[in-house]
CSV table of C-alpha atoms in Angstrom, one decimal:
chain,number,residue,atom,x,y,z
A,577,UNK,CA,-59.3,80.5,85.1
A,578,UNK,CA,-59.9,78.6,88.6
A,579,UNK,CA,-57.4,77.5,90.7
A,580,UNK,CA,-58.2,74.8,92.5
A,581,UNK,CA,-57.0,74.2,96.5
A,582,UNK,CA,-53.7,72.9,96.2
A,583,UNK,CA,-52.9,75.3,93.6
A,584,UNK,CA,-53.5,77.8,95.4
A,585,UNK,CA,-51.3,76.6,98.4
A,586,UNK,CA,-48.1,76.4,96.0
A,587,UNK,CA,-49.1,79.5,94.8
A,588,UNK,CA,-49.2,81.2,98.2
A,589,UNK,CA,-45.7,79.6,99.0
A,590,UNK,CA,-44.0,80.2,95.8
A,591,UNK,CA,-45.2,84.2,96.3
A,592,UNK,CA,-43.5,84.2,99.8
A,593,UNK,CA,-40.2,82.6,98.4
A,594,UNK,CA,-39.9,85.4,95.8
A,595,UNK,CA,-40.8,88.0,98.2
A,596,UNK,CA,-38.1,86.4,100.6
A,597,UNK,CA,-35.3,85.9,97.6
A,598,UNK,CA,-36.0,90.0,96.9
A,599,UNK,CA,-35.3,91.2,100.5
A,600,UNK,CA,-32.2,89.1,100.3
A,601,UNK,CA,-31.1,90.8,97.2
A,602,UNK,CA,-31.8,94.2,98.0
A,603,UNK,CA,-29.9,93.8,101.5
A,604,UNK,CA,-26.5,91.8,99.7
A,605,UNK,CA,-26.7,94.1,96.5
A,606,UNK,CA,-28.8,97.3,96.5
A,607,UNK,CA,-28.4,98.7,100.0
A,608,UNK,CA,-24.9,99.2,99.8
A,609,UNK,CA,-21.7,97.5,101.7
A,610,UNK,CA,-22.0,98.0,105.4
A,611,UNK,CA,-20.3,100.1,107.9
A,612,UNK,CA,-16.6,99.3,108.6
A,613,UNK,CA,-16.0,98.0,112.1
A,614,UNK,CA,-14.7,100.7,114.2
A,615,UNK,CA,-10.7,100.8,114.0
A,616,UNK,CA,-9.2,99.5,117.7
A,617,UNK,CA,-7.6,102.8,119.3
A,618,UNK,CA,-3.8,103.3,118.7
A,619,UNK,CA,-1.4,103.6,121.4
A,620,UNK,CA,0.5,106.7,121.7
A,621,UNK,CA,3.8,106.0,122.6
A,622,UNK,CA,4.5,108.4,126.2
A,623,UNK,CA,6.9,111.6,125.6
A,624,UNK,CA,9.7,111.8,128.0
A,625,UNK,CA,9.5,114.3,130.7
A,626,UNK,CA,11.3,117.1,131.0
A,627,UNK,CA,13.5,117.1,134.2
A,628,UNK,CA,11.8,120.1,135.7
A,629,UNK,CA,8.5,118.3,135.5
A,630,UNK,CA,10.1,115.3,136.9
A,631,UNK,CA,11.4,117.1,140.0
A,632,UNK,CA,7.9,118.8,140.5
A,633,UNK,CA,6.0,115.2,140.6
A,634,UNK,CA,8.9,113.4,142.7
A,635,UNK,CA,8.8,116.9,145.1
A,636,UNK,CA,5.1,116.4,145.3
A,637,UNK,CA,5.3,112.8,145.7
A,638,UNK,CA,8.1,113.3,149.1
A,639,UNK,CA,5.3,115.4,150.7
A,640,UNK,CA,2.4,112.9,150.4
A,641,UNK,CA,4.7,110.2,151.9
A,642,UNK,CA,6.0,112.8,154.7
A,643,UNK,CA,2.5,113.7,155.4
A,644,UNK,CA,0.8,109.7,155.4
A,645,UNK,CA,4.0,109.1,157.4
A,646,UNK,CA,3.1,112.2,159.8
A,647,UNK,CA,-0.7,110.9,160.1
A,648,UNK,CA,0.6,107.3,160.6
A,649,UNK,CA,3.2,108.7,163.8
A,650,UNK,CA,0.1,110.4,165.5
A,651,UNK,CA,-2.0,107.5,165.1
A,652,UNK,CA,0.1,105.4,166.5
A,653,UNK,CA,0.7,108.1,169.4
A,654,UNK,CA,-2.6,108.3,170.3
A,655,UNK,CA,-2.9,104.8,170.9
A,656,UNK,CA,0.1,104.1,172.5
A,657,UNK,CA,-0.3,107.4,174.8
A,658,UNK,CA,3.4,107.7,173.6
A,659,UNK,CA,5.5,110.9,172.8
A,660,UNK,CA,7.1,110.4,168.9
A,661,UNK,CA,8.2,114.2,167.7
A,662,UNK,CA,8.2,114.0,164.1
A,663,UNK,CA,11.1,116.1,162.5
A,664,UNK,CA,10.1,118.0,159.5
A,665,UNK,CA,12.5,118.5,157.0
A,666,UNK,CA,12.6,121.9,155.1
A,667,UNK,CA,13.4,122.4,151.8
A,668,UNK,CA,16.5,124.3,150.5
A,669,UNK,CA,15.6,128.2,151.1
A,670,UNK,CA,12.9,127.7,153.8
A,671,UNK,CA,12.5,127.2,157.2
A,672,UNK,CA,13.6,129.7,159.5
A,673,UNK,CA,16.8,132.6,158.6
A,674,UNK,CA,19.4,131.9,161.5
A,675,UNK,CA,21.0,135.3,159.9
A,676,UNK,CA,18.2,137.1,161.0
A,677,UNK,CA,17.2,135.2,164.3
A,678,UNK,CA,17.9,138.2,167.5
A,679,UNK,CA,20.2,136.4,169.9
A,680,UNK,CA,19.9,139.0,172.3
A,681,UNK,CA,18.8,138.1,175.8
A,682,UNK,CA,15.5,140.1,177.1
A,683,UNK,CA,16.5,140.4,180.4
A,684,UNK,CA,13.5,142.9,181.2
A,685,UNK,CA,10.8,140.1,179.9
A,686,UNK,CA,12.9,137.5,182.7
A,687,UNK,CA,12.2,139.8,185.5
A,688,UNK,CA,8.5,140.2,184.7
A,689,UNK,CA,8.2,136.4,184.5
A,690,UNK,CA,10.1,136.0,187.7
A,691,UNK,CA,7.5,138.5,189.3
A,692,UNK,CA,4.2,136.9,188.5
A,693,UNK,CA,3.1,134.8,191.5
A,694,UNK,CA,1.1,132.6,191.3
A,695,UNK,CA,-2.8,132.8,193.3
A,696,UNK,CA,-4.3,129.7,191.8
A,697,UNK,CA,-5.3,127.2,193.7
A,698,UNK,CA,-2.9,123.9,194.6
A,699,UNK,CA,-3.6,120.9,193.4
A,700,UNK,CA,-1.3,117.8,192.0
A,701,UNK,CA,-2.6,117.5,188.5
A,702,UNK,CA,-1.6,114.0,189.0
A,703,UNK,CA,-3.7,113.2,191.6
A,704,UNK,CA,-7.7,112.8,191.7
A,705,UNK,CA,-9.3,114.7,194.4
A,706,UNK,CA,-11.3,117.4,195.6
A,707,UNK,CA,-9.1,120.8,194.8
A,708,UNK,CA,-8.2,123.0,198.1
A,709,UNK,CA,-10.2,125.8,199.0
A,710,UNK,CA,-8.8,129.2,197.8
A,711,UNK,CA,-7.7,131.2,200.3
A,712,UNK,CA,-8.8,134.6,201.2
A,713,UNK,CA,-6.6,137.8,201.6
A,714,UNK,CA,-6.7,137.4,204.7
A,715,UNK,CA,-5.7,134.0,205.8
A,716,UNK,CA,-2.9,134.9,202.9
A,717,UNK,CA,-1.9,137.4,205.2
A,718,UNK,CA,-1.4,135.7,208.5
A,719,UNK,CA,0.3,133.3,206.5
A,720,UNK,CA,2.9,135.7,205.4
A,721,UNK,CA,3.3,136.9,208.8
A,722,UNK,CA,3.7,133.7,210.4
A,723,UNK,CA,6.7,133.0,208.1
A,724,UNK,CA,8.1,136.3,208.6
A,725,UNK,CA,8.0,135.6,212.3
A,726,UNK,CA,9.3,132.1,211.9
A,727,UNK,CA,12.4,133.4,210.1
A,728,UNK,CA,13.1,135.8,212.4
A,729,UNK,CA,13.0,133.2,215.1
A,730,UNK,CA,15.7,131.3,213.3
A,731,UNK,CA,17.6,134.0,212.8
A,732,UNK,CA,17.7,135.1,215.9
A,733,UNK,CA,18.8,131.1,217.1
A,734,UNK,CA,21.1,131.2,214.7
A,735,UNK,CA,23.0,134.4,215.8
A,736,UNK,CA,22.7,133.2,219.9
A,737,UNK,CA,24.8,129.6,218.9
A,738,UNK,CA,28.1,129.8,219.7
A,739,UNK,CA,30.4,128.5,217.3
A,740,UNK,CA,31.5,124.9,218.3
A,741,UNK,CA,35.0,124.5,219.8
A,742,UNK,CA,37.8,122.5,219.0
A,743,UNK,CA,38.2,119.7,219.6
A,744,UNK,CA,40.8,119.5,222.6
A,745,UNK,CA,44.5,117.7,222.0
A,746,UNK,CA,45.0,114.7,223.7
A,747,UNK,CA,48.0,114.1,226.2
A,748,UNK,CA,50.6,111.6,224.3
A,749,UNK,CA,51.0,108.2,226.1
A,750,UNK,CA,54.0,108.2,229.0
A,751,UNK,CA,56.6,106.3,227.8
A,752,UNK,CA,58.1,105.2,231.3
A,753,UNK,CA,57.6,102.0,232.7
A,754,UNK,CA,57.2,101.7,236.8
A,755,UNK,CA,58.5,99.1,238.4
A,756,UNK,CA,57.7,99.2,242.2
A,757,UNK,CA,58.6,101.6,245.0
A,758,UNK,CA,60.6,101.2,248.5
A,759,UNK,CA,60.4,103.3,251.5
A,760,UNK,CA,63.3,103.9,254.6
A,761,UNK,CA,63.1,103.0,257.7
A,762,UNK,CA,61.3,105.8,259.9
A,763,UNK,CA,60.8,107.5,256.7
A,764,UNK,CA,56.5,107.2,255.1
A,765,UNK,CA,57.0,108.5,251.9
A,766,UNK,CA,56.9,105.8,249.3
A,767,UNK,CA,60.0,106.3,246.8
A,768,UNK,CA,59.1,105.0,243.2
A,769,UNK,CA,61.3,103.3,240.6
A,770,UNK,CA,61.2,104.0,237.1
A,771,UNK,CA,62.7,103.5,233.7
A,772,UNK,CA,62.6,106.6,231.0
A,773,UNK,CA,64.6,104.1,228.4
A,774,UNK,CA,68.2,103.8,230.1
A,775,UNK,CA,67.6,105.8,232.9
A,776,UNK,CA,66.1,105.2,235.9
A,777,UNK,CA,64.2,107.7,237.9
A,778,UNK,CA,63.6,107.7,241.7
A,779,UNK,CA,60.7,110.3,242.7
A,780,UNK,CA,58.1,110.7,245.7
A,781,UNK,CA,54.3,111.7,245.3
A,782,UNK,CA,54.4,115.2,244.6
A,783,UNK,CA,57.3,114.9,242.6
A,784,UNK,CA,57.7,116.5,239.1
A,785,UNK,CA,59.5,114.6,236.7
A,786,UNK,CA,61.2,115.4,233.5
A,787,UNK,CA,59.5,119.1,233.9
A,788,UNK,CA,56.4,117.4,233.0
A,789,UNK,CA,54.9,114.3,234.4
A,790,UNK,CA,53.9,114.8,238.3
A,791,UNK,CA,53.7,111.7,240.3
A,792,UNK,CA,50.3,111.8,242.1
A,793,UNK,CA,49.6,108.4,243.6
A,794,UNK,CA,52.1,105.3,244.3
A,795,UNK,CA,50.4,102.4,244.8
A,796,UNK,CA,51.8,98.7,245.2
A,797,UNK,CA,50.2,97.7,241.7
A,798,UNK,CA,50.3,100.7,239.3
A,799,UNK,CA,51.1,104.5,239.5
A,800,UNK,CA,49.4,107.4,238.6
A,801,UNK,CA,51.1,110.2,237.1
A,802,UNK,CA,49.7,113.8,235.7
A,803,UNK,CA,50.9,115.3,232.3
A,804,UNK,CA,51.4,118.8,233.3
A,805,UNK,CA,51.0,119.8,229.8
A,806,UNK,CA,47.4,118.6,229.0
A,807,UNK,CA,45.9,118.1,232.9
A,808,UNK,CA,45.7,114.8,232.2
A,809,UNK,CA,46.5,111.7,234.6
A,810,UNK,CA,47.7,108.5,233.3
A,811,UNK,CA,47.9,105.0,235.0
A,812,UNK,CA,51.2,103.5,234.7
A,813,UNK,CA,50.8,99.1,235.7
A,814,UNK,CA,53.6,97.7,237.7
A,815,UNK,CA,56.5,96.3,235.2
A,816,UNK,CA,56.4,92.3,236.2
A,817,UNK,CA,60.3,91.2,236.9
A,818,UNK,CA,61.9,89.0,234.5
A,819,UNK,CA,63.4,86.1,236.0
């Protein structure tokens, strides 16, 4: 039998709906149900810690912020040139035993410090500059012997002074008051008149008064008198009479 054009269009259509319609079929009915979507995880609710772990992770914890605080503190030093000791803190049973620390004082290991002297060269490490020359044994030892001869010298100065003396007591002020002088007739020498409180006292140069006080000059304005006691004169001014 022929089939004529159109025919054979429908034909070829119809043959590719049936092919279609079976791999539909096989895929909802023969292949089998698909795989099941994969179940979302479960959450495990977290076990409590056992207090012994909890110390170990808080312990652990202390040191990585003592140690990022211990970087921070020498950062920050070496930028600001500043000095910031950082104090470590030891744990119970470390650190070092005070119980078996020696107190005792090495008195031999002082004297061989206090021996070493010191050859180096002398410079100011806080200055800039060219360093001093060393010096050789030599000029080291004139040195040495200039000092040596230097001391000597001010020993020697220091034995020849003569201890300072005293100062010297000063005579006390005379307490009498002079109140002229009057001579005789025929007679030079020049009598003075003076008041020692309620007395009066009558005396010539020469004359020693109150074991003490030597009249050495009379004039017609003042008197001078001589404290016996301290070599020392003293002017007396003439008393002005009250009228």
């Amino acid at each position: 039998m022929k089939v004529g054009g159109q025919e054979r269009g429908k034909v070829i259509i119809l043959v590719v709906l049936v092919v279609v319609a079976g791999v539909l079929v096989y895929q909802q009915f023969i292949s089998g149900p698909a795989a099941p979507a994969a179940a979302p995880p479960t959450r495990t609710t977290p076990q409590p810690r056992s207090n012994a772990a909890d110390r170990q992770v808080r312990s652990a914890a202390d040191d990585i912020l003592s140690e990022r605080a211990a970087q921070k503190n020498r950062a920050a030093a070496r930028v600001n040139n500043d000095f910031k000791p950082s104090i470590k803190k030891f744990k119970p049973g470390e650190g070092p035993d005070a119980d078996k620390a020696d107190p005792t004082l090495r008195v031999d290991l002082l004297a061989k410090v206090q021996a070493v002297e010191y050859e180096g060269v002398e410079r100011n490490l806080f200055q800039f500059g060219a360093a001093k020359p060393k010096l050789t044994p030599q000029q080291v030892a004139e040195a040495k012997k200039e000092a040596a001869v230097a001391a000597a010298k001010l020993a020697e100065a220091k034995g020849n002074e003569k201890p300072a003396e005293p100062p010297k007591p000063t005579a006390p002020p005379v307490n009498m008051k002079y109140f002229g002088f009057a001579n005789r007739p025929g007679d030079s020498r020049k009598r003075a008149f003076l008041m020692d409180g309620d007395d009066i006292l009558v005396a010539t140069e020469g004359e020693v008064l109150k074991k003490r006080y030597k009249v050495v000059r009379i004039g017609i304005n003042s008197l001078v008198v001589e404290d016996i006691q301290f070599h020392s004169e003293q002017t007396l001014p003439l008393q002005e009479s009250s009228s």
